Amino acid sequence: MSRKIDRKGAEFVFLPLGGVGEIGMNLYLYGYGRDGAREWLIVDMGVTFGGEAEPGVDVILPDIRFIEEERHNIAGLLLTHAHEDHFGAVIDLWPQLAGVPVYATPFTAEMLKSKLAEIGLVNGFPLQVMPLGDRRSIGPFDVELISMSHSIPEPSAVVIRTPLGAALHTGDWKLDENPLTSAPTDAERLKALGEDGLVALICDSTNAVRDGVSPSEADVAVTLARLIREAPRRVAVTIFASNVARIGSVANAARAAGRELVVVGRAMFRVIEAAQATGYLDLNLAFHEETAFDKLPPHKIVALCTGSQGEPRAAMARIAQGEHPNVKLDAGDMVIFSSRTIPGNEKAVSRIQNALADLRVEVVTDQDAAVHVSGHPRRGELEQLYGWVRPTVAIPMHGEGRHLEAHAKFAEKLGVKQVVRARNGAMVRLLPGPAAIIDDVPVGRLYRDGLIVTRADDGQVRERRKLSFVGSVAVSLVLSEKGHLLADPEVALTGLPAADNEGSSMAEIARDAVIGTIESIPRARRKDQALVSEAVRRSVRAAVNQAWGKKPVCSVLLTVL
Ligand SMILES: [Zn+2]
Ligand SMILES: [Zn+2]
């Protein structure tokens, strides 16, 4: 794979295509070589989720047109961990990558394989398993994985070495000596890296607005055990399915309280299987499927549920609405939200919490007790890392604008020589220094819309959003070749009020506008079908606007016999 690249004139560049200035869709490129002859290492390929602004869109992916153009110069795709915002786009986008090998640690590989298995694709997928701590060549890059703490097994930072120097890409991390899954942050290795001399630190910014250090996953385990022990009746705990440490903590708490664990939600089973296959959960972990729920007495149950983000089809939402086929909660039961609400999901989560309160179910969140800890570094942790690796250049990533800016200011305060504020699409030359933004490449978003992946600017989702505000009117017209109306026009209204404030039918208002318009067009000109359609469309929108105060979308189907 590796071509000999002349070091003379070569540059080491960093290019974020997602993950800076927004939530999710982490996608970063590291390049080595001269302009026009660079080889690339891709780090992560994640998604974010559609909200109310993207009706009907479940998943938003990064636009990879730059990668497609460069696909013959891509040495590999390396995944830092199995969170959706880091690896969720691989399956949709890898066909465009022309067989580029995908490197992942055993747990991440297992999670990817279970997704591939769902679509029958495991064989032939170019997956290379690379354990934590491993070091190998990928194209012109010498790549090493360093163990970090986070909220999933095997999160890794990546050291990317080139003949010009080295960069450290942290992935998602925190300092937690007790992450309760894979090995904690490898401080010794990071310190050694600082000794060797590191050029650039490209680092997680999520919690750069917060002082201090994040509490440990072990603290959460203690709180969950207490709450479950003291609860008088059923307890349901909702978590991010991928939080294997938390699954283990809930299972242990259930066992210690003499309760049975019931697992609710398909995503949770997938994670449990992957964690058992890689040694992060006990193979003898005892749990029931959800059909056992109503056979167990209330004081003997702990249910572990998906849907902590208010996802409407996940277990927790259906339980709260009383629509779950097997799991019902009622007065005196407890639901623990052992999770953080991702910005954008607040309304959906509070709808569920209100529905539970209406059932007189007690709701416990991280506002009430230490039932969740973040997997990202606060300033105290950032300060430690900067002290260990002592980079010449800092580039904040993984955060919204205010996180990135807080991180940049903090890095300056810590005395980092150069802080680069890059946004998606900005190509940063790391070496030879000083670092500088040297180019801009196109970036954007793709929507997974049903079975189809489209560009966000293709417009159908924008149109759908418009329909959700103003509804639509379809008009069917039949004209003779000479321009006579051969039948009464038909109108079909979707999403409009039935009548105006005076009680006149909205359909009649639309139909009158159609007839009035046709009659106002001289017969000779009615042969111009485009003119007729456009005139009808405009008049319907204007007439409805006068009656309703809103202009619906209007389509005209014109038949000439
Ligand atoms: Zn993560
Ligand atoms: Zn992340």
XYZ file of N, CA, C and O in Angstrom, residues 277-444:
672
model
N -18.246 -11.464 24.078
C -17.284 -12.053 23.130
C -15.879 -11.511 23.351
O -14.894 -12.165 23.013
N -15.763 -10.302 23.903
C -14.443 -9.694 24.056
C -13.999 -9.643 25.524
O -12.990 -9.028 25.846
N -14.776 -10.275 26.392
C -14.349 -10.413 27.783
C -14.686 -9.247 28.690
O -14.162 -9.151 29.798
N -15.566 -8.339 28.261
C -15.905 -7.193 29.112
C -17.170 -7.410 29.932
O -17.518 -6.595 30.765
N -17.890 -8.475 29.648
C -18.988 -8.857 30.532
C -18.860 -10.350 30.772
O -18.465 -11.112 29.887
N -19.231 -10.751 31.989
C -19.185 -12.138 32.393
C -20.057 -12.979 31.455
O -21.199 -12.632 31.178
N -19.475 -14.090 30.987
C -20.262 -14.977 30.111
C -21.456 -15.563 30.858
O -22.433 -15.981 30.256
N -21.345 -15.580 32.186
C -22.447 -16.139 32.992
C -23.416 -15.076 33.481
O -24.242 -15.343 34.344
N -23.263 -13.862 32.956
C -24.176 -12.780 33.331
C -25.619 -13.282 33.173
O -26.022 -13.681 32.085
N -26.341 -13.282 34.296
C -27.695 -13.848 34.247
C -28.704 -12.751 33.957
O -28.757 -11.762 34.684
N -29.444 -12.896 32.894
C -30.517 -11.939 32.642
C -31.664 -12.610 31.900
O -31.496 -13.663 31.293
N -32.814 -11.984 32.004
C -34.004 -12.510 31.350
C -34.357 -11.649 30.157
O -34.035 -10.475 30.114
N -35.088 -12.247 29.223
C -35.678 -11.446 28.156
C -36.941 -10.788 28.706
O -37.448 -11.173 29.762
N -37.446 -9.816 27.949
C -38.527 -8.986 28.491
C -39.822 -9.748 28.779
O -40.615 -9.302 29.594
N -39.999 -10.906 28.154
C -41.234 -11.669 28.407
C -41.315 -12.145 29.858
O -42.386 -12.514 30.335
N -40.166 -12.149 30.569
C -40.176 -12.581 31.974
C -40.725 -11.488 32.898
O -41.042 -11.755 34.061
N -40.829 -10.261 32.367
C -41.101 -9.106 33.218
C -42.343 -9.275 34.089
O -42.298 -9.105 35.306
N -43.472 -9.628 33.472
C -44.703 -9.651 34.282
C -44.861 -10.934 35.086
O -45.827 -11.108 35.806
N -43.877 -11.840 34.978
C -43.952 -13.058 35.791
C -43.196 -12.900 37.109
O -43.284 -13.736 37.995
N -42.438 -11.815 37.224
C -41.625 -11.617 38.436
C -42.335 -10.653 39.383
O -42.953 -9.693 38.945
N -42.233 -10.880 40.700
C -42.849 -9.936 41.647
C -42.134 -8.586 41.604
O -40.924 -8.543 41.344
N -42.871 -7.467 41.824
C -42.305 -6.127 41.655
C -41.001 -5.887 42.419
O -40.105 -5.239 41.893
N -40.858 -6.422 43.609
C -39.639 -6.130 44.386
C -38.466 -7.021 43.958
O -37.403 -6.972 44.547
N -38.686 -7.826 42.909
C -37.617 -8.728 42.450
C -37.075 -8.352 41.068
O -36.344 -9.130 40.456
N -37.476 -7.170 40.580
C -37.121 -6.826 39.189
C -36.201 -5.623 39.088
O -36.405 -4.609 39.754
N -35.185 -5.734 38.209
C -34.517 -4.546 37.673
C -34.540 -4.690 36.147
O -34.041 -5.687 35.614
N -35.151 -3.725 35.489
C -35.186 -3.780 34.021
C -34.155 -2.801 33.470
O -34.057 -1.658 33.921
N -33.371 -3.292 32.525
C -32.359 -2.441 31.881
C -32.891 -2.109 30.495
O -33.131 -3.007 29.691
N -33.106 -0.803 30.233
C -33.872 -0.431 29.034
C -33.096 0.504 28.118
O -32.373 1.386 28.571
N -33.328 0.367 26.824
C -32.820 1.340 25.860
C -33.745 2.560 25.866
O -34.809 2.537 26.466
N -33.315 3.611 25.208
C -34.207 4.762 25.019
C -33.949 5.920 25.954
O -34.829 6.752 26.175
N -32.730 6.036 26.493
C -32.424 7.119 27.430
C -32.487 8.491 26.773
O -32.538 9.502 27.457
N -32.490 8.547 25.433
C -32.525 9.832 24.732
C -33.923 10.179 24.228
O -34.088 11.080 23.415
N -34.906 9.422 24.684
C -36.276 9.720 24.288
C -36.628 9.230 22.897
O -37.660 9.619 22.343
N -35.784 8.349 22.322
C -36.066 7.830 20.985
C -37.463 7.204 20.996
O -37.732 6.314 21.804
N -38.339 7.655 20.086
C -39.742 7.253 20.192
C -39.997 5.758 20.036
O -40.953 5.249 20.581
N -39.120 5.059 19.295
C -39.384 3.628 19.102
C -38.641 2.750 20.102
O -38.797 1.533 20.095
N -37.807 3.358 20.944
C -37.032 2.555 21.892
C -37.888 2.211 23.112
O -38.981 2.746 23.317
N -37.352 1.299 23.937
C -38.132 0.722 25.035
C -38.734 1.764 25.974
O -39.930 1.726 26.272
N -37.910 2.724 26.441
C -38.381 3.627 27.498
C -39.594 4.447 27.072
O -40.535 4.626 27.847
N -39.597 4.932 25.835
C -40.723 5.745 25.358
C -41.995 4.902 25.327
O -43.067 5.351 25.737
N -41.866 3.672 24.870
C -43.059 2.818 24.773
C -43.557 2.430 26.162
O -44.762 2.337 26.395
N -42.641 2.227 27.098
C -43.055 1.906 28.480
C -43.800 3.103 29.087
O -44.869 2.957 29.686
N -43.232 4.308 28.889
C -43.838 5.505 29.482
C -45.233 5.770 28.913
O -46.120 6.255 29.614
N -45.419 5.434 27.623
C -46.734 5.640 26.996
C -47.692 4.483 27.293
O -48.827 4.489 26.822
N -47.215 3.509 28.033
C -48.060 2.338 28.304
C -48.268 1.480 27.071
O -49.236 0.731 26.971
N -47.356 1.580 26.095
C -47.542 0.852 24.839
C -46.578 -0.312 24.663
O -46.518 -0.906 23.589
N -45.799 -0.599 25.701
C -44.849 -1.704 25.543
C -45.576 -3.035 25.732
O -46.357 -3.180 26.658
N -45.328 -4.005 24.825
C -46.095 -5.251 24.914
C -45.829 -6.056 26.192
O -46.718 -6.767 26.654
N -44.630 -5.955 26.744
C -44.296 -6.820 27.889
C -43.994 -6.090 29.184
O -44.020 -6.694 30.246
N -43.650 -4.822 29.090
C -43.175 -4.125 30.284
C -44.142 -3.016 30.669
O -44.387 -2.103 29.872
N -44.704 -3.125 31.870
C -45.614 -2.081 32.370
C -45.109 -1.595 33.717
O -44.676 -2.387 34.547
N -45.165 -0.278 33.919
C -44.786 0.283 35.208
C -45.998 0.996 35.794
O -46.847 1.495 35.058
N -46.075 1.034 37.141
C -47.144 1.826 37.743
C -46.698 2.466 39.050
O -45.501 2.441 39.362
N -47.666 3.040 39.769
C -47.358 3.884 40.927
C -46.395 3.191 41.893
O -46.566 2.021 42.218
N -45.373 3.926 42.309
C -44.425 3.398 43.281
C -43.191 2.772 42.646
O -42.191 2.522 43.316
N -43.243 2.482 41.332
C -42.056 1.981 40.638
C -41.085 3.139 40.409
O -41.442 4.308 40.569
N -39.861 2.811 40.037
C -38.832 3.850 39.852
C -38.139 3.686 38.502
O -37.851 2.563 38.081
N -37.906 4.824 37.828
C -37.099 4.796 36.606
C -35.871 5.667 36.822
O -35.979 6.832 37.209
N -34.699 5.094 36.608
C -33.454 5.836 36.746
C -32.917 6.164 35.345
O -32.669 5.248 34.546
N -32.787 7.449 35.047
C -32.144 7.871 33.790
C -30.648 7.964 34.054
O -30.143 8.985 34.487
N -29.953 6.866 33.804
C -28.524 6.789 34.085
C -27.774 7.211 32.825
O -27.073 6.429 32.189
N -27.966 8.472 32.469
C -27.493 8.956 31.175
C -27.553 10.471 31.179
O -28.192 11.070 32.031
N -26.926 11.057 30.182
C -27.023 12.484 29.985
C -27.942 12.705 28.791
O -27.941 11.908 27.858
N -28.730 13.764 28.826
C -29.558 14.066 27.659
C -28.710 14.847 26.660
O -28.201 15.924 26.965
N -28.532 14.291 25.485
C -27.746 14.959 24.437
C -28.511 16.195 23.983
O -29.735 16.130 23.787
N -27.821 17.347 23.858
C -28.520 18.558 23.420
C -29.339 18.293 22.151
O -28.853 17.655 21.217
N -30.557 18.772 22.153
C -31.451 18.498 21.029
C -32.521 17.471 21.399
O -33.584 17.414 20.810
N -32.203 16.626 22.409
C -33.157 15.582 22.799
C -33.966 15.955 24.038
O -34.737 15.136 24.541
N -33.782 17.186 24.540
C -34.390 17.545 25.820
C -35.912 17.383 25.819
O -36.479 16.856 26.784
N -36.554 17.836 24.733
C -38.023 17.780 24.711
C -38.514 16.338 24.741
O -39.457 16.015 25.459
N -37.865 15.504 23.928
C -38.294 14.104 23.845
C -38.122 13.423 25.197
O -38.989 12.666 25.649
N -37.003 13.716 25.878
C -36.753 13.083 27.176
C -37.750 13.602 28.205
O -38.315 12.827 28.986
N -38.020 14.909 28.190
C -38.918 15.410 29.234
C -40.357 14.950 28.979
O -41.104 14.742 29.924
N -40.725 14.721 27.723
C -42.052 14.128 27.446
C -42.186 12.775 28.143
O -43.205 12.478 28.770
N -41.128 11.983 28.056
C -41.167 10.654 28.672
C -41.198 10.761 30.188
O -41.962 10.077 30.865
N -40.385 11.669 30.720
C -40.344 11.806 32.176
C -41.688 12.298 32.708
O -42.145 11.862 33.768
N -42.348 13.191 31.961
C -43.672 13.653 32.375
C -44.701 12.533 32.314
O -45.546 12.413 33.200
N -44.609 11.716 31.265
C -45.555 10.599 31.148
C -45.371 9.629 32.316
O -46.344 9.101 32.866
N -44.122 9.416 32.722
C -43.858 8.526 33.856
C -44.405 9.130 35.147
O -45.003 8.442 35.974
N -44.217 10.458 35.300
C -44.729 11.129 36.497
C -46.252 11.003 36.552
O -46.830 10.827 37.624
N -46.908 11.081 35.384
C -48.369 10.915 35.343
C -48.785 9.527 35.831
O -49.871 9.355 36.371
N -47.903 8.546 35.613
C -48.191 7.191 36.118
C -47.807 7.063 37.597
O -47.924 5.994 38.171
N -47.318 8.165 38.161
C -46.804 8.209 39.550
C -45.615 7.259 39.744
O -45.401 6.678 40.800
N -44.820 7.151 38.670
C -43.548 6.438 38.742
C -42.490 7.458 39.176
O -42.473 8.579 38.664
N -41.649 7.103 40.123
C -40.605 8.024 40.563
C -39.494 8.089 39.513
O -39.005 7.047 39.061
N -39.108 9.311 39.120
C -38.073 9.483 38.105
C -36.805 10.026 38.766
O -36.852 11.039 39.457
N -35.701 9.328 38.569
C -34.419 9.771 39.126
C -33.479 10.086 37.967
O -33.266 9.238 37.090
N -32.953 11.312 37.937
C -32.004 11.682 36.878
C -30.678 12.090 37.521
O -30.557 12.110 38.744
N -29.730 12.472 36.670
C -28.427 12.888 37.223
C -28.526 14.223 37.957
O -27.564 14.652 38.596
N -29.699 14.883 37.890
C -29.929 16.081 38.714
C -30.234 15.688 40.166
O -30.072 16.493 41.079
N -30.746 14.475 40.347
C -31.188 14.050 41.680
C -30.124 13.248 42.422
O -30.071 13.268 43.645
N -29.314 12.502 41.702
C -28.327 11.623 42.339
C -27.206 11.361 41.348
O -27.355 11.598 40.150
N -26.083 10.845 41.858
C -24.920 10.611 40.985
C -25.118 9.333 40.179
O -24.415 8.342 40.358
N -26.099 9.366 39.262
C -26.422 8.169 38.480
C -25.802 8.202 37.084
O -26.052 7.334 36.258
N -25.016 9.242 36.817
C -24.333 9.289 35.519
C -23.057 10.106 35.658
O -23.020 11.074 36.405
N -22.035 9.696 34.943
C -20.854 10.560 34.806
C -20.541 10.700 33.329
O -20.802 9.797 32.536
N -19.998 11.838 32.977
C -19.635 12.078 31.590
C -18.371 11.282 31.244
O -17.546 10.995 32.111
N -18.222 10.962 29.993
C -17.028 10.254 29.523
C -15.982 11.189 28.953
O -15.070 10.749 28.259
N -16.134 12.493 29.207
C -15.243 13.474 28.565
C -14.483 14.291 29.610
O -14.954 14.475 30.722
N -13.319 14.810 29.203
C -12.446 15.476 30.171
C -12.893 16.901 30.514
O -13.213 17.684 29.625
N -12.885 17.194 31.804
C -13.050 18.579 32.233
C -11.668 19.241 32.223
O -10.656 18.593 31.971
N -11.663 20.542 32.581
C -10.400 21.285 32.492
C -9.253 20.669 33.295
O -8.104 20.662 32.858
N -9.598 20.142 34.469
C -8.557 19.540 35.308
C -7.872 18.388 34.585
O -6.648 18.193 34.701
N -8.669 17.632 33.834
C -8.110 16.499 33.090
C -7.336 16.972 31.854
O -6.272 16.438 31.534
N -7.897 17.988 31.190
C -7.177 18.548 30.035
C -5.802 19.038 30.471
O -4.794 18.788 29.815
N -5.791 19.719 31.616
C -4.523 20.274 32.109
C -3.490 19.168 32.324
O -2.319 19.312 31.964
N -3.951 18.052 32.885
C -3.023 16.932 33.103
C -2.481 16.411 31.772
O -1.277 16.181 31.631
N -3.369 16.203 30.819
C -2.916 15.666 29.530
C -1.920 16.617 28.852
O -0.874 16.180 28.355
N -2.258 17.910 28.836
C -1.343 18.876 28.221
C 0.017 18.836 28.921
O 1.061 18.965 28.289
N -0.022 18.658 30.244
C 1.226 18.579 31.005
C 2.040 17.349 30.618
O 3.274 17.395 30.575
N 1.362 16.245 30.345
C 2.079 15.018 29.990
C 2.673 15.079 28.587
O 3.825 14.712 28.387
N 1.862 15.512 27.618
C 2.324 15.360 26.221
C 2.982 16.617 25.652
O 3.654 16.567 24.632
N 2.757 17.759 26.305
C 3.420 19.032 25.968
C 3.499 19.313 24.455
O 4.594 19.355 23.872
N 2.358 19.489 23.822
C 2.376 19.707 22.372
C 2.828 21.121 22.005
O 2.676 22.041 22.801
N 3.355 21.259 20.807
C 3.668 22.594 20.283
C 2.398 23.251 19.750
O 2.238 24.464 19.817
N 1.516 22.413 19.184
C 0.287 22.914 18.559
C -0.915 22.215 19.189
O -0.877 20.994 19.380
N -1.949 22.994 19.507
C -3.192 22.393 19.995
C -4.308 22.696 19.010
O -4.434 23.827 18.539
N -5.093 21.658 18.681
C -6.274 21.867 17.834
C -7.477 21.251 18.543
O -7.585 20.029 18.643
N -8.371 22.096 19.067
C -9.567 21.552 19.715
C -10.494 20.889 18.693
O -10.692 21.413 17.595
N -11.042 19.745 19.053
C -12.046 19.076 18.195
C -13.142 18.540 19.100
O -13.130 18.729 20.304
N -14.127 17.842 18.507
C -15.221 17.197 19.230
C -15.942 18.175 20.146
O -15.785 18.129 21.371
N -16.698 19.081 19.534
C -17.492 20.002 20.338
C -18.195 21.019 19.478
O -17.916 21.149 18.284
N -19.142 21.709 20.114
C -19.800 22.830 19.443
C -18.899 24.049 19.595
O -17.937 24.030 20.370
N -19.266 25.117 18.907
C -18.446 26.320 18.906
C -17.961 26.756 20.281
O -16.779 27.029 20.477
N -18.877 26.791 21.248
C -18.464 27.326 22.558
C -17.507 26.374 23.278
O -16.642 26.797 24.036
N -17.655 25.057 23.044
C -16.716 24.108 23.648
C -15.316 24.286 23.047
O -14.317 24.287 23.748
N -15.297 24.422 21.715
C -14.014 24.552 21.011
C -13.297 25.819 21.462
O -12.080 25.821 21.699
N -14.070 26.896 21.600
C -13.456 28.169 21.971
C -12.957 28.125 23.420
O -11.852 28.599 23.715
N -13.750 27.520 24.312
C -13.301 27.387 25.710
C -12.010 26.574 25.768
O -11.076 26.903 26.508
N -11.953 25.521 24.967
C -10.763 24.665 24.924
C -9.551 25.452 24.385
O -8.457 25.396 24.946
N -9.790 26.209 23.302
C -8.699 26.975 22.688
C -8.121 27.978 23.695
O -6.898 28.067 23.871
N -9.017 28.695 24.380
C -8.550 29.670 25.373
C -7.782 28.988 26.499
O -6.764 29.494 26.981
N -8.297 27.832 26.912
C -7.654 27.113 28.007
C -6.258 26.639 27.591
O -5.292 26.753 28.357
N -6.145 26.130 26.367
C -4.835 25.679 25.878
C -3.857 26.851 25.830
O -2.675 26.705 26.164
N -4.352 28.022 25.430
C -3.490 29.209 25.420
C -3.028 29.539 26.836
O -1.864 29.827 27.080
N -3.986 29.441 27.765
C -3.653 29.723 29.159
C -2.600 28.744 29.693
O -1.746 29.103 30.512
N -2.662 27.516 29.197
C -1.685 26.514 29.642
C -0.323 26.719 28.988
O 0.624 25.999 29.289
N -0.247 27.674 28.077
C 1.051 28.014 27.498
C 1.403 27.266 26.227
O 2.572 27.252 25.825
N 0.420 26.626 25.585
C 0.715 25.958 24.310
C 1.112 27.032 23.297
O 0.471 28.076 23.196
N 2.186 26.748 22.567
C 2.780 27.769 21.701
C 1.804 28.237 20.622
O 1.679 29.427 20.340
N 1.094 27.288 20.037
C 0.211 27.657 18.938
C -1.122 26.921 19.049
O -1.145 25.689 19.158
N -2.200 27.681 19.065
C -3.523 27.068 19.108
C -4.210 27.365 17.781
O -4.338 28.524 17.388
N -4.617 26.309 17.078
C -5.253 26.507 15.769
C -6.754 26.287 15.912
O -7.199 25.240 16.383
N -7.507 27.314 15.531
C -8.965 27.207 15.555
C -9.413 26.795 14.157
O -9.554 27.630 13.268
N -9.595 25.497 13.984
C -9.982 24.981 12.659
C -11.452 24.615 12.698
O -11.976 24.234 13.722
N -12.114 24.761 11.558
C -13.485 24.270 11.431
C -13.501 23.181 10.369
O -12.530 22.996 9.639
N -14.626 22.452 10.286
C -14.723 21.394 9.281
C -14.378 21.930 7.903
O -14.865 22.978 7.502
N -13.556 21.201 7.194
C -13.178 21.607 5.841
C -11.871 22.382 5.791
O -11.340 22.601 4.703
N -11.358 22.797 6.950
C -10.106 23.575 6.960
C -8.916 22.618 7.025
O -8.792 21.836 7.961
N -8.049 22.671 6.014
C -6.863 21.821 6.021
C -5.747 22.547 6.769
O -5.361 23.654 6.402
N -5.273 21.879 7.835
C -4.254 22.501 8.678
C -2.912 21.830 8.420
O -2.796 20.605 8.553
N -1.914 22.597 8.038
C -0.567 22.032 7.940
C 0.022 22.013 9.339
O 0.109 23.049 10.006
N 0.393 20.811 9.803
C 1.002 20.687 11.130
C 2.511 20.858 11.025
O 3.129 21.503 11.861
N 3.090 20.253 9.987
C 4.533 20.299 9.772
C 4.836 20.358 8.278
O 4.090 19.752 7.509
N 5.871 20.997 7.826
C 6.771 21.778 8.681
C 6.057 23.006 9.241
O 5.205 23.579 8.573
N 6.437 23.339 10.470
C 5.752 24.409 11.196
C 6.174 25.778 10.726
O 7.098 25.887 9.923
N 5.561 26.851 11.214
C 4.434 26.816 12.157
C 3.161 26.308 11.485
O 3.040 26.356 10.265
N 2.234 25.812 12.324
C 0.977 25.294 11.787
C 0.192 26.421 11.126
O 0.268 27.569 11.564
N -0.536 26.065 10.064
C -1.329 27.073 9.364
C -2.452 26.406 8.590
O -2.309 25.255 8.158
N -3.551 27.135 8.432
C -4.637 26.641 7.579
C -4.246 26.956 6.143
O -4.017 28.114 5.801
N -4.126 25.905 5.316
C -3.579 26.112 3.971
C -4.588 25.868 2.863
O -4.309 26.138 1.705
N -5.746 25.320 3.212
C -6.706 25.028 2.140
C -8.092 24.835 2.742
O -8.246 24.703 3.953
N -9.077 24.840 1.868
C -10.460 24.591 2.260
C -11.034 23.537 1.355
O -10.872 23.620 0.145
N -11.712 22.537 1.903
C -12.326 21.529 1.042
C -13.825 21.490 1.350
O -14.248 21.903 2.424
N -14.627 20.992 0.390
C -16.081 20.994 0.625
C -16.489 20.012 1.723
O -15.964 18.898 1.795
N -17.397 20.448 2.576
C -17.962 19.578 3.615
C -19.478 19.747 3.588
O -19.988 20.661 2.956
N -20.172 18.881 4.270
C -21.623 18.998 4.307
C -22.229 17.796 4.990
O -21.533 17.033 5.666
